[in-house]
């Protein structure tokens, strides 16, 4: 199991390449991913029968291709994510299904796609079962069950309990099975995902809830999924989940179910953050240093248009300054370029601005927002008409432009003026 990382406040290189060269070559802001780190994280989870990547965390085709080559399956939450998986070389059919559509609704496009291409569905609502069963009776599906409890790093990432819209409510299981029967369908697996960035205590509780659900459904079940949710440390105070213990809990559950049902049950895990968070770095340039009363602000060329986690969840990201070894530390507030006061990377949930101890720096210095690989680029926007940043993958010491920076033409593509 990986040990808790330390987070140095200066960084000269990423995956062996100088930060200054990456910035000069690709411009800033730029997302840089270290392929070796992703491979390392995939290797950590090899004891599970199948790893299914929750691509919502970072769905660049180069990343999908990388995990596909590591034999990682993929989850898709939209028609767009199915198309990404196909574009990255995944096939749709196999056992287990390489691509699974997991959601709480079908929009019309995704229902059509799932019906036409016979894509495996992990249903999060009874309406989904009814809609799929009406169009394509007789299919096998897996069910995403909301066990009535959940936990996440923020209330906004807790996906269990009655405050959450996710999954089929555990007490609705009988009604759900009636729909399944009505359409001649079968339940081949059960899935529970209680939240993102949770802990072993809560993750462990899922095992019991899942066992009780499978007991009700019975012999058609051949696979179980522990969902995602594995945390990564963003701060020296935080740690990883004990993966040995986590696997032990799930394997014991699987073994009890095998005993009860009398056949093999495959055990799947569905991480997003764990595989990619630590691989990602957002390189930015400091463009202004301001003193406002008691606060010194470093203002960057990246804002919440590039990395939204701090403004959305008060999320903490480690930060470093390139080539700043030996400089004195200074307490600063780090913000972006957007015309909005909330465009601050050093904030706590609720929008409270706080300070960070970083090497003293000036205009032209590069500031790196770290652990930004998960829910970073994918949650970016064009707010303030800022182009989406470039994405670069470093593989075996070579940098590869995995997505070009948007242009100003891209920003107005599809828009027109009447008349
Ligand atoms: N499976 C399902 C059904 C999910 O809904 C999610 C995440 C995952 C797996 C992967 O969870 P992970 O292993 O990454 O924790 N934007 C938030 C996180 C939202 C997570 C949404 N669902 C953040 O930046 O923290």
CSV table of C-alpha atoms and ligand atoms in Angstrom, one decimal:
chain,number,residue,atom,x,y,z
A,1,UNK,CA,0.0,0.0,0.0
A,2,UNK,CA,1.3,3.5,-0.8
A,3,UNK,CA,2.5,5.5,2.2
A,4,UNK,CA,1.2,9.0,3.0
A,5,UNK,CA,2.9,11.5,0.7
A,6,UNK,CA,4.7,14.6,1.7
A,7,UNK,CA,3.9,17.7,-0.2
A,8,UNK,CA,7.0,19.8,-0.9
A,9,UNK,CA,6.3,23.5,-1.6
A,10,UNK,CA,8.9,23.6,-4.4
A,11,UNK,CA,9.0,21.4,-7.5
A,12,UNK,CA,11.4,21.5,-10.4
A,13,UNK,CA,10.2,18.6,-12.4
A,14,UNK,CA,7.2,16.4,-13.2
A,15,UNK,CA,7.9,12.8,-14.1
A,16,UNK,CA,11.5,13.7,-14.9
A,17,UNK,CA,10.7,16.7,-17.1
A,18,UNK,CA,11.5,20.3,-16.0
A,19,UNK,CA,8.4,22.2,-15.1
A,20,UNK,CA,9.8,25.3,-16.8
A,21,UNK,CA,10.3,23.4,-20.1
A,22,UNK,CA,6.8,22.0,-20.0
A,23,UNK,CA,5.4,25.5,-19.4
A,24,UNK,CA,7.5,27.0,-22.2
A,25,UNK,CA,6.5,24.2,-24.7
A,26,UNK,CA,2.8,24.0,-24.0
A,27,UNK,CA,2.0,27.4,-22.4
A,28,UNK,CA,0.1,27.9,-19.2
A,29,UNK,CA,-2.3,26.9,-17.7
A,30,UNK,CA,-1.6,23.3,-18.7
A,31,UNK,CA,-2.6,20.0,-17.1
A,32,UNK,CA,0.2,17.5,-17.0
A,33,UNK,CA,-0.4,13.8,-16.2
A,34,UNK,CA,2.3,11.3,-15.1
A,35,UNK,CA,1.4,7.9,-16.7
A,36,UNK,CA,3.7,6.0,-14.3
A,37,UNK,CA,1.6,7.2,-11.4
A,38,UNK,CA,-1.6,5.9,-12.9
A,39,UNK,CA,0.0,2.5,-13.7
A,40,UNK,CA,1.2,2.3,-10.1
A,41,UNK,CA,-2.3,3.0,-8.8
A,42,UNK,CA,-3.8,0.3,-11.1
A,43,UNK,CA,-1.2,-2.1,-9.8
A,44,UNK,CA,-2.3,-1.4,-6.2
A,45,UNK,CA,-5.7,-2.8,-6.9
A,46,UNK,CA,-4.8,-5.9,-8.8
A,47,UNK,CA,-6.3,-8.2,-6.2
A,48,UNK,CA,-9.8,-7.3,-7.2
A,49,UNK,CA,-11.0,-9.4,-10.1
A,50,UNK,CA,-11.8,-6.4,-12.2
A,51,UNK,CA,-11.0,-2.7,-12.0
A,52,UNK,CA,-13.5,-0.5,-13.7
A,53,UNK,CA,-12.3,3.1,-14.1
A,54,UNK,CA,-14.9,5.8,-13.4
A,55,UNK,CA,-13.8,7.9,-16.3
A,56,UNK,CA,-15.8,10.9,-15.1
A,57,UNK,CA,-12.7,11.6,-13.0
A,58,UNK,CA,-10.5,12.3,-16.1
A,59,UNK,CA,-11.7,11.2,-19.5
A,60,UNK,CA,-9.0,12.3,-21.9
A,61,UNK,CA,-8.6,9.7,-24.6
A,62,UNK,CA,-4.9,9.2,-23.9
A,63,UNK,CA,-5.8,8.4,-20.2
A,64,UNK,CA,-8.5,6.0,-21.3
A,65,UNK,CA,-6.2,4.3,-23.7
A,66,UNK,CA,-3.5,4.0,-21.0
A,67,UNK,CA,-5.8,2.3,-18.5
A,68,UNK,CA,-7.3,0.1,-21.2
A,69,UNK,CA,-3.8,-1.2,-22.0
A,70,UNK,CA,-3.6,-2.0,-18.3
A,71,UNK,CA,-6.7,-4.3,-18.6
A,72,UNK,CA,-8.9,-1.8,-16.7
A,73,UNK,CA,-12.5,-1.8,-17.7
A,74,UNK,CA,-14.5,1.4,-17.9
A,75,UNK,CA,-17.7,3.0,-16.6
A,76,UNK,CA,-19.7,5.5,-18.6
A,77,UNK,CA,-22.3,7.9,-17.2
A,78,UNK,CA,-23.5,9.4,-20.4
A,79,UNK,CA,-23.7,8.7,-24.1
A,80,UNK,CA,-20.6,11.0,-24.5
A,81,UNK,CA,-18.6,8.8,-22.1
A,82,UNK,CA,-19.6,5.7,-24.1
A,83,UNK,CA,-18.3,7.4,-27.3
A,84,UNK,CA,-15.1,8.3,-25.5
A,85,UNK,CA,-14.6,4.7,-24.5
A,86,UNK,CA,-15.1,3.6,-28.1
A,87,UNK,CA,-12.8,6.3,-29.4
A,88,UNK,CA,-10.1,5.0,-26.9
A,89,UNK,CA,-10.4,1.5,-28.3
A,90,UNK,CA,-12.7,-0.2,-25.9
A,91,UNK,CA,-15.1,-2.8,-27.3
A,92,UNK,CA,-18.6,-2.9,-26.0
A,93,UNK,CA,-19.1,-6.6,-25.5
A,94,UNK,CA,-17.4,-9.2,-23.4
A,95,UNK,CA,-17.6,-10.9,-20.1
A,96,UNK,CA,-17.4,-8.8,-17.9
A,97,UNK,CA,-18.7,-6.0,-20.2
A,98,UNK,CA,-15.8,-3.7,-20.9
A,99,UNK,CA,-18.1,-0.7,-20.9
A,100,UNK,CA,-21.0,-0.3,-18.4
A,101,UNK,CA,-23.5,2.5,-18.5
A,102,UNK,CA,-24.2,3.6,-14.9
A,103,UNK,CA,-26.6,6.4,-14.2
A,104,UNK,CA,-29.9,7.3,-12.6
A,105,UNK,CA,-31.6,8.3,-15.8
A,106,UNK,CA,-31.4,7.6,-19.5
A,107,UNK,CA,-31.7,10.8,-21.6
A,108,UNK,CA,-33.1,9.9,-25.0
A,109,UNK,CA,-29.8,9.7,-26.7
A,110,UNK,CA,-28.3,7.3,-24.1
A,111,UNK,CA,-31.4,5.1,-24.1
A,112,UNK,CA,-31.2,4.8,-27.9
A,113,UNK,CA,-27.4,4.0,-27.7
A,114,UNK,CA,-27.8,1.4,-25.0
A,115,UNK,CA,-30.7,-0.3,-26.9
A,116,UNK,CA,-29.0,-0.2,-30.3
A,117,UNK,CA,-25.5,-1.2,-29.3
A,118,UNK,CA,-26.6,-3.6,-26.5
A,119,UNK,CA,-24.6,-1.9,-23.8
A,120,UNK,CA,-24.7,-3.3,-20.3
A,121,UNK,CA,-26.7,-1.1,-17.9
A,122,UNK,CA,-26.2,-0.6,-14.2
A,123,UNK,CA,-29.6,0.9,-13.4
A,124,UNK,CA,-30.0,3.5,-10.7
A,125,UNK,CA,-33.7,4.0,-10.9
A,126,UNK,CA,-36.8,1.9,-11.5
A,127,UNK,CA,-37.7,4.1,-14.4
A,128,UNK,CA,-34.5,3.1,-16.1
A,129,UNK,CA,-35.5,-0.5,-15.8
A,130,UNK,CA,-39.0,0.2,-17.2
A,131,UNK,CA,-37.6,2.2,-20.1
A,132,UNK,CA,-35.0,-0.3,-21.0
A,133,UNK,CA,-37.4,-3.3,-20.5
A,134,UNK,CA,-40.0,-1.7,-22.7
A,135,UNK,CA,-37.5,-1.2,-25.6
A,136,UNK,CA,-35.3,-4.3,-25.1
A,137,UNK,CA,-37.1,-6.9,-23.0
A,138,UNK,CA,-35.2,-9.8,-21.6
A,139,UNK,CA,-31.8,-8.1,-20.9
A,140,UNK,CA,-29.7,-8.7,-17.9
A,141,UNK,CA,-28.8,-5.6,-15.8
A,142,UNK,CA,-26.9,-4.8,-12.7
A,143,UNK,CA,-28.6,-2.7,-10.0
A,144,UNK,CA,-27.1,0.3,-8.3
A,145,UNK,CA,-28.6,0.2,-4.8
A,146,UNK,CA,-28.7,3.1,-2.4
A,147,UNK,CA,-28.2,1.3,1.0
A,148,UNK,CA,-29.7,4.1,3.0
A,149,UNK,CA,-26.4,5.5,4.2
A,150,UNK,CA,-23.4,7.2,2.5
A,151,UNK,CA,-20.3,9.3,3.1
A,152,UNK,CA,-18.0,11.5,1.1
A,153,UNK,CA,-15.3,14.1,1.5
A,154,UNK,CA,-18.1,16.7,1.2
A,155,UNK,CA,-21.8,16.5,1.6
A,156,UNK,CA,-21.9,17.1,-2.1
A,157,UNK,CA,-20.1,13.9,-2.8
A,158,UNK,CA,-22.1,11.7,-0.5
A,159,UNK,CA,-24.2,9.4,-2.7
A,160,UNK,CA,-26.1,7.3,-0.2
A,161,UNK,CA,-29.0,8.0,2.2
A,162,UNK,CA,-32.3,9.8,1.6
A,163,UNK,CA,-30.7,13.1,0.8
A,164,UNK,CA,-29.1,11.5,-2.3
A,165,UNK,CA,-30.7,11.1,-5.6
A,166,UNK,CA,-28.5,8.2,-6.5
A,167,UNK,CA,-29.3,4.5,-6.7
A,168,UNK,CA,-32.4,2.4,-6.2
A,169,UNK,CA,-33.6,2.9,-2.7
A,170,UNK,CA,-33.0,-0.3,-0.7
A,171,UNK,CA,-36.6,-0.5,0.5
A,172,UNK,CA,-37.8,-0.3,-3.2
A,173,UNK,CA,-36.1,-3.5,-4.1
A,174,UNK,CA,-39.3,-5.6,-4.2
A,175,UNK,CA,-40.9,-3.1,-6.6
A,176,UNK,CA,-37.8,-3.1,-8.7
A,177,UNK,CA,-37.8,-6.8,-9.0
A,178,UNK,CA,-41.4,-6.8,-10.0
A,179,UNK,CA,-40.4,-4.5,-12.9
A,180,UNK,CA,-37.5,-6.8,-13.8
A,181,UNK,CA,-39.9,-9.8,-13.9
A,182,UNK,CA,-42.5,-7.9,-15.9
A,183,UNK,CA,-40.0,-7.3,-18.7
A,184,UNK,CA,-38.4,-10.8,-18.5
A,185,UNK,CA,-35.2,-9.2,-17.4
A,186,UNK,CA,-32.6,-10.7,-15.0
A,187,UNK,CA,-30.3,-9.1,-12.3
A,188,UNK,CA,-26.8,-10.3,-12.9
A,189,UNK,CA,-25.0,-8.1,-10.4
A,190,UNK,CA,-25.3,-5.6,-7.5
A,191,UNK,CA,-23.4,-2.4,-7.2
A,192,UNK,CA,-23.1,0.1,-4.3
A,193,UNK,CA,-21.2,3.3,-4.4
A,194,UNK,CA,-21.8,5.4,-1.3
A,195,UNK,CA,-19.7,8.4,-2.0
A,196,UNK,CA,-16.5,9.9,-3.2
A,197,UNK,CA,-13.5,10.4,-0.9
A,198,UNK,CA,-14.8,8.3,1.9
A,199,UNK,CA,-13.1,6.2,4.5
A,200,UNK,CA,-12.7,2.5,5.5
A,201,UNK,CA,-15.3,2.7,8.2
A,202,UNK,CA,-18.0,3.7,5.8
A,203,UNK,CA,-16.8,1.7,2.9
A,204,UNK,CA,-16.7,-1.4,5.1
A,205,UNK,CA,-20.4,-0.9,6.1
A,206,UNK,CA,-21.3,-1.4,2.4
A,207,UNK,CA,-20.3,-5.1,2.5
A,208,UNK,CA,-23.1,-6.0,4.9
A,209,UNK,CA,-25.7,-4.0,3.0
A,210,UNK,CA,-24.7,-5.6,-0.3
A,211,UNK,CA,-24.9,-9.1,1.1
A,212,UNK,CA,-28.4,-8.5,2.4
A,213,UNK,CA,-29.5,-7.3,-1.1
A,214,UNK,CA,-27.9,-10.2,-2.9
A,215,UNK,CA,-29.6,-12.6,-0.5
A,216,UNK,CA,-33.0,-11.2,-1.6
A,217,UNK,CA,-32.2,-11.4,-5.3
A,218,UNK,CA,-30.7,-14.8,-5.3
A,219,UNK,CA,-29.0,-17.0,-7.9
A,220,UNK,CA,-29.0,-14.8,-10.9
A,221,UNK,CA,-26.3,-12.6,-9.3
A,222,UNK,CA,-22.8,-13.4,-10.6
A,223,UNK,CA,-21.0,-10.2,-9.9
A,224,UNK,CA,-20.7,-7.6,-7.2
A,225,UNK,CA,-19.2,-4.1,-7.4
A,226,UNK,CA,-17.8,-2.2,-4.4
A,227,UNK,CA,-18.2,1.1,-6.3
A,228,UNK,CA,-15.5,3.8,-6.1
A,229,UNK,CA,-14.8,6.3,-3.3
A,230,UNK,CA,-11.2,5.4,-2.3
A,231,UNK,CA,-9.6,8.6,-1.0
A,232,UNK,CA,-6.1,9.9,-1.8
A,233,UNK,CA,-4.3,12.2,0.6
A,234,UNK,CA,-4.4,15.8,-0.5
A,235,UNK,CA,-2.8,17.0,2.7
A,236,UNK,CA,-0.1,15.6,5.0
A,237,UNK,CA,-2.8,15.0,7.6
A,238,UNK,CA,-4.7,12.6,5.3
A,239,UNK,CA,-3.9,9.0,4.4
A,240,UNK,CA,-4.9,6.2,2.1
A,241,UNK,CA,-7.4,3.5,3.0
A,242,UNK,CA,-5.7,0.3,4.1
A,243,UNK,CA,-6.2,-1.6,0.8
A,244,UNK,CA,-5.3,-5.0,2.3
A,245,UNK,CA,-8.1,-4.6,4.8
A,246,UNK,CA,-10.5,-3.2,2.3
A,247,UNK,CA,-9.9,-6.2,0.0
A,248,UNK,CA,-10.1,-8.6,2.9
A,249,UNK,CA,-13.6,-7.3,3.8
A,250,UNK,CA,-14.9,-7.5,0.2
A,251,UNK,CA,-13.3,-10.9,-0.4
A,252,UNK,CA,-15.0,-12.3,2.7
A,253,UNK,CA,-18.3,-10.9,1.5
A,254,UNK,CA,-17.7,-12.5,-1.9
A,255,UNK,CA,-16.8,-15.8,-0.3
A,256,UNK,CA,-19.9,-15.9,1.8
A,257,UNK,CA,-22.1,-15.1,-1.2
A,258,UNK,CA,-20.4,-17.8,-3.2
A,259,UNK,CA,-21.2,-20.3,-0.4
A,260,UNK,CA,-24.8,-19.2,-0.3
A,261,UNK,CA,-25.4,-19.1,-4.0
A,262,UNK,CA,-23.3,-22.1,-4.9
A,263,UNK,CA,-21.4,-20.4,-7.8
A,264,UNK,CA,-18.6,-18.0,-8.5
A,265,UNK,CA,-19.1,-14.3,-7.9
A,266,UNK,CA,-16.7,-11.8,-9.5
A,267,UNK,CA,-15.6,-8.8,-7.4
A,268,UNK,CA,-15.3,-5.5,-9.1
A,269,UNK,CA,-14.0,-2.1,-7.9
A,270,UNK,CA,-14.8,1.2,-9.6
A,271,UNK,CA,-12.4,3.9,-8.7
A,272,UNK,CA,-12.0,7.3,-10.3
A,273,UNK,CA,-10.0,9.5,-8.0
A,274,UNK,CA,-7.7,6.8,-6.7
A,275,UNK,CA,-6.3,6.0,-10.2
A,276,UNK,CA,-5.7,9.5,-11.5
A,277,UNK,CA,-5.7,12.2,-8.8
A,278,UNK,CA,-2.0,12.1,-7.9
A,279,UNK,CA,-0.9,11.8,-11.5
A,280,UNK,CA,-2.2,15.3,-12.4
A,281,UNK,CA,-0.6,18.7,-12.1
A,282,UNK,CA,-2.0,22.0,-13.2
A,283,UNK,CA,0.9,24.3,-14.1
A,284,UNK,CA,0.0,28.0,-13.9
A,285,UNK,CA,1.9,31.3,-14.0
A,286,UNK,CA,1.7,34.0,-11.4
A,287,UNK,CA,0.6,37.1,-13.2
A,288,UNK,CA,0.1,39.5,-10.3
A,289,UNK,CA,1.1,39.8,-6.7
A,290,UNK,CA,-1.1,42.1,-4.6
A,291,UNK,CA,-1.2,43.2,-1.0
A,292,UNK,CA,-4.7,43.9,0.3
A,293,UNK,CA,-4.5,44.8,4.0
A,294,UNK,CA,-3.3,41.7,5.8
A,295,UNK,CA,-3.4,39.4,2.7
A,296,UNK,CA,-0.8,38.9,0.0
A,297,UNK,CA,-2.5,37.5,-3.1
A,298,UNK,CA,-0.7,35.5,-5.8
A,299,UNK,CA,-3.0,35.8,-8.8
A,300,UNK,CA,-2.6,33.1,-11.4
A,301,UNK,CA,-3.6,32.6,-15.1
A,302,UNK,CA,-5.8,29.7,-14.0
A,303,UNK,CA,-9.0,30.0,-12.0
A,304,UNK,CA,-12.0,27.9,-11.1
A,305,UNK,CA,-12.7,27.7,-14.8
A,306,UNK,CA,-9.7,25.3,-14.8
A,307,UNK,CA,-10.0,23.7,-11.4
A,308,UNK,CA,-13.3,24.0,-9.7
A,309,UNK,CA,-12.8,21.7,-6.7
A,310,UNK,CA,-11.8,24.5,-4.2
A,311,UNK,CA,-14.8,26.7,-5.0
A,312,UNK,CA,-17.2,23.8,-5.1
A,313,UNK,CA,-16.1,21.8,-2.1
A,314,UNK,CA,-13.5,24.0,-0.3
A,315,UNK,CA,-11.2,21.2,-1.5
A,316,UNK,CA,-7.5,21.5,-0.5
A,317,UNK,CA,-4.9,21.0,-3.2
A,318,UNK,CA,-1.2,20.9,-2.5
A,319,UNK,CA,0.7,23.7,-4.2
A,320,UNK,CA,4.3,24.3,-5.1
A,321,UNK,CA,6.4,26.9,-6.8
A,322,UNK,CA,8.8,25.8,-9.6
A,323,UNK,CA,12.6,26.4,-9.0
A,324,UNK,CA,12.1,28.1,-5.7
A,325,UNK,CA,14.4,26.1,-3.5
A,326,UNK,CA,15.9,28.2,-0.7
A,327,UNK,CA,13.4,31.0,-0.9
A,328,UNK,CA,11.8,32.2,2.3
A,329,UNK,CA,8.2,31.1,3.0
A,330,UNK,CA,5.4,33.5,2.9
A,331,UNK,CA,1.7,33.2,3.9
A,332,UNK,CA,-0.4,34.0,0.8
A,333,UNK,CA,-3.8,33.7,-0.7
A,334,UNK,CA,-3.9,32.1,-4.1
A,335,UNK,CA,-6.5,33.2,-6.6
A,336,UNK,CA,-7.3,33.2,-10.3
A,337,UNK,CA,-8.1,35.7,-13.1
A,338,UNK,CA,-11.9,35.4,-13.1
A,339,UNK,CA,-14.3,38.3,-12.4
A,340,UNK,CA,-15.7,36.7,-9.3
A,341,UNK,CA,-14.6,36.9,-5.7
A,342,UNK,CA,-14.9,33.2,-5.2
A,343,UNK,CA,-12.1,32.6,-7.6
A,344,UNK,CA,-9.7,31.5,-4.9
A,345,UNK,CA,-7.8,28.3,-4.6
A,346,UNK,CA,-7.1,28.7,-0.9
A,347,UNK,CA,-10.6,28.5,0.5
A,348,UNK,CA,-12.5,26.3,2.9
A,349,UNK,CA,-16.0,25.0,2.4
A,350,UNK,CA,-18.4,27.9,2.7
A,351,UNK,CA,-16.1,30.2,0.8
A,352,UNK,CA,-13.8,31.3,3.7
A,353,UNK,CA,-10.5,32.5,2.3
A,354,UNK,CA,-7.4,31.2,4.0
A,355,UNK,CA,-3.7,31.5,3.6
A,356,UNK,CA,-1.1,29.0,2.5
A,357,UNK,CA,2.6,29.0,3.3
A,358,UNK,CA,4.5,29.0,0.0
A,359,UNK,CA,7.9,30.2,-1.2
A,360,UNK,CA,8.0,33.9,-1.9
A,361,UNK,CA,7.4,34.4,-5.6
A,362,UNK,CA,6.7,37.1,-8.2
A,363,UNK,CA,5.2,37.6,-11.6
A,364,UNK,CA,6.5,35.0,-14.0
A,365,UNK,CA,7.0,32.3,-11.4
A,366,UNK,CA,5.2,29.0,-12.1
A,367,UNK,CA,2.8,27.8,-9.4
A,368,UNK,CA,1.7,24.1,-9.6
A,369,UNK,CA,-1.6,22.9,-8.3
A,370,UNK,CA,-1.0,19.3,-7.4
A,371,UNK,CA,-3.2,16.2,-7.1
A,372,UNK,CA,-5.3,17.7,-9.8
A,373,UNK,CA,-5.8,14.7,-12.0
A,374,UNK,CA,-9.2,13.7,-10.7
A,375,UNK,CA,-12.2,16.0,-11.3
A,376,UNK,CA,-9.8,18.7,-12.6
A,377,UNK,CA,-9.9,19.2,-16.3
A,378,UNK,CA,-13.2,17.3,-16.6
A,379,UNK,CA,-15.0,19.9,-14.5
A,380,UNK,CA,-13.5,22.9,-16.3
A,381,UNK,CA,-15.7,25.5,-18.0
A,382,UNK,CA,-15.4,28.4,-20.5
A,383,UNK,CA,-16.5,30.9,-17.8
A,384,UNK,CA,-15.3,34.4,-18.6
A,385,UNK,CA,-14.7,33.1,-22.2
A,386,UNK,CA,-11.5,31.3,-21.1
A,387,UNK,CA,-10.3,28.5,-23.4
A,388,UNK,CA,-10.0,25.1,-21.9
A,389,UNK,CA,-6.3,24.4,-21.0
A,390,UNK,CA,-4.1,21.9,-22.9
A,391,UNK,CA,-3.5,18.4,-21.5
A,392,UNK,CA,-0.2,16.7,-21.6
A,393,UNK,CA,0.6,13.1,-20.8
A,394,UNK,CA,4.2,12.1,-19.8
A,395,UNK,CA,5.0,8.6,-20.6
A,396,UNK,CA,8.5,7.1,-20.2
A,397,UNK,CA,10.1,10.5,-20.1
A,398,UNK,CA,8.3,11.7,-23.2
A,399,UNK,CA,5.6,14.5,-23.1
A,400,UNK,CA,2.7,14.0,-25.4
A,401,UNK,CA,0.1,16.7,-26.2
A,402,UNK,CA,-3.1,14.8,-25.3
A,403,UNK,CA,-5.4,17.7,-25.9
A,404,UNK,CA,-4.7,21.0,-27.6
A,405,UNK,CA,-5.5,24.2,-25.8
A,406,UNK,CA,-8.8,25.7,-27.1
A,407,UNK,CA,-8.6,28.6,-29.4
A,408,UNK,CA,-10.7,31.7,-29.4
A,409,UNK,CA,-12.5,30.3,-32.5
A,410,UNK,CA,-13.4,27.2,-30.4
A,411,UNK,CA,-15.1,29.5,-27.9
A,412,UNK,CA,-17.7,30.8,-30.4
A,413,UNK,CA,-18.1,27.6,-32.4
A,414,UNK,CA,-21.7,26.9,-33.1
A,415,UNK,CA,-22.9,30.4,-32.1
A,416,UNK,CA,-24.5,32.7,-34.6
A,417,UNK,CA,-26.1,36.1,-34.9
A,418,UNK,CA,-29.7,36.3,-36.3
A,419,UNK,CA,-30.5,38.0,-39.6
B,1,LIG,N1,-18.9,5.1,-9.3
B,1,LIG,C1,-19.9,5.9,-9.3
B,1,LIG,C2,-21.3,5.4,-9.6
B,1,LIG,C3,-19.7,7.3,-9.0
B,1,LIG,O1,-20.8,8.1,-9.0
B,1,LIG,C4,-18.4,7.8,-8.8
B,1,LIG,C5,-18.2,9.2,-8.6
B,1,LIG,C6,-17.4,6.8,-8.8
B,1,LIG,C7,-17.6,5.5,-9.1
B,1,LIG,C8,-15.9,7.3,-8.6
B,1,LIG,O2,-15.7,7.8,-7.4
B,1,LIG,P1,-14.2,8.1,-6.9
B,1,LIG,O3,-13.5,6.7,-6.8
B,1,LIG,O4,-13.6,9.0,-7.8
B,1,LIG,O5,-14.4,8.7,-5.5
B,1,LIG,N2,-16.4,16.0,-8.3
B,1,LIG,C9,-16.2,15.4,-7.0
B,1,LIG,C10,-16.3,13.9,-7.0
B,1,LIG,C11,-17.7,13.4,-7.6
B,1,LIG,C12,-17.7,11.9,-7.7
B,1,LIG,C13,-18.9,11.5,-8.5
B,1,LIG,N3,-19.1,10.1,-8.6
B,1,LIG,C14,-14.8,15.8,-6.5
B,1,LIG,O6,-14.1,16.6,-7.2
B,1,LIG,O7,-14.4,15.4,-5.4
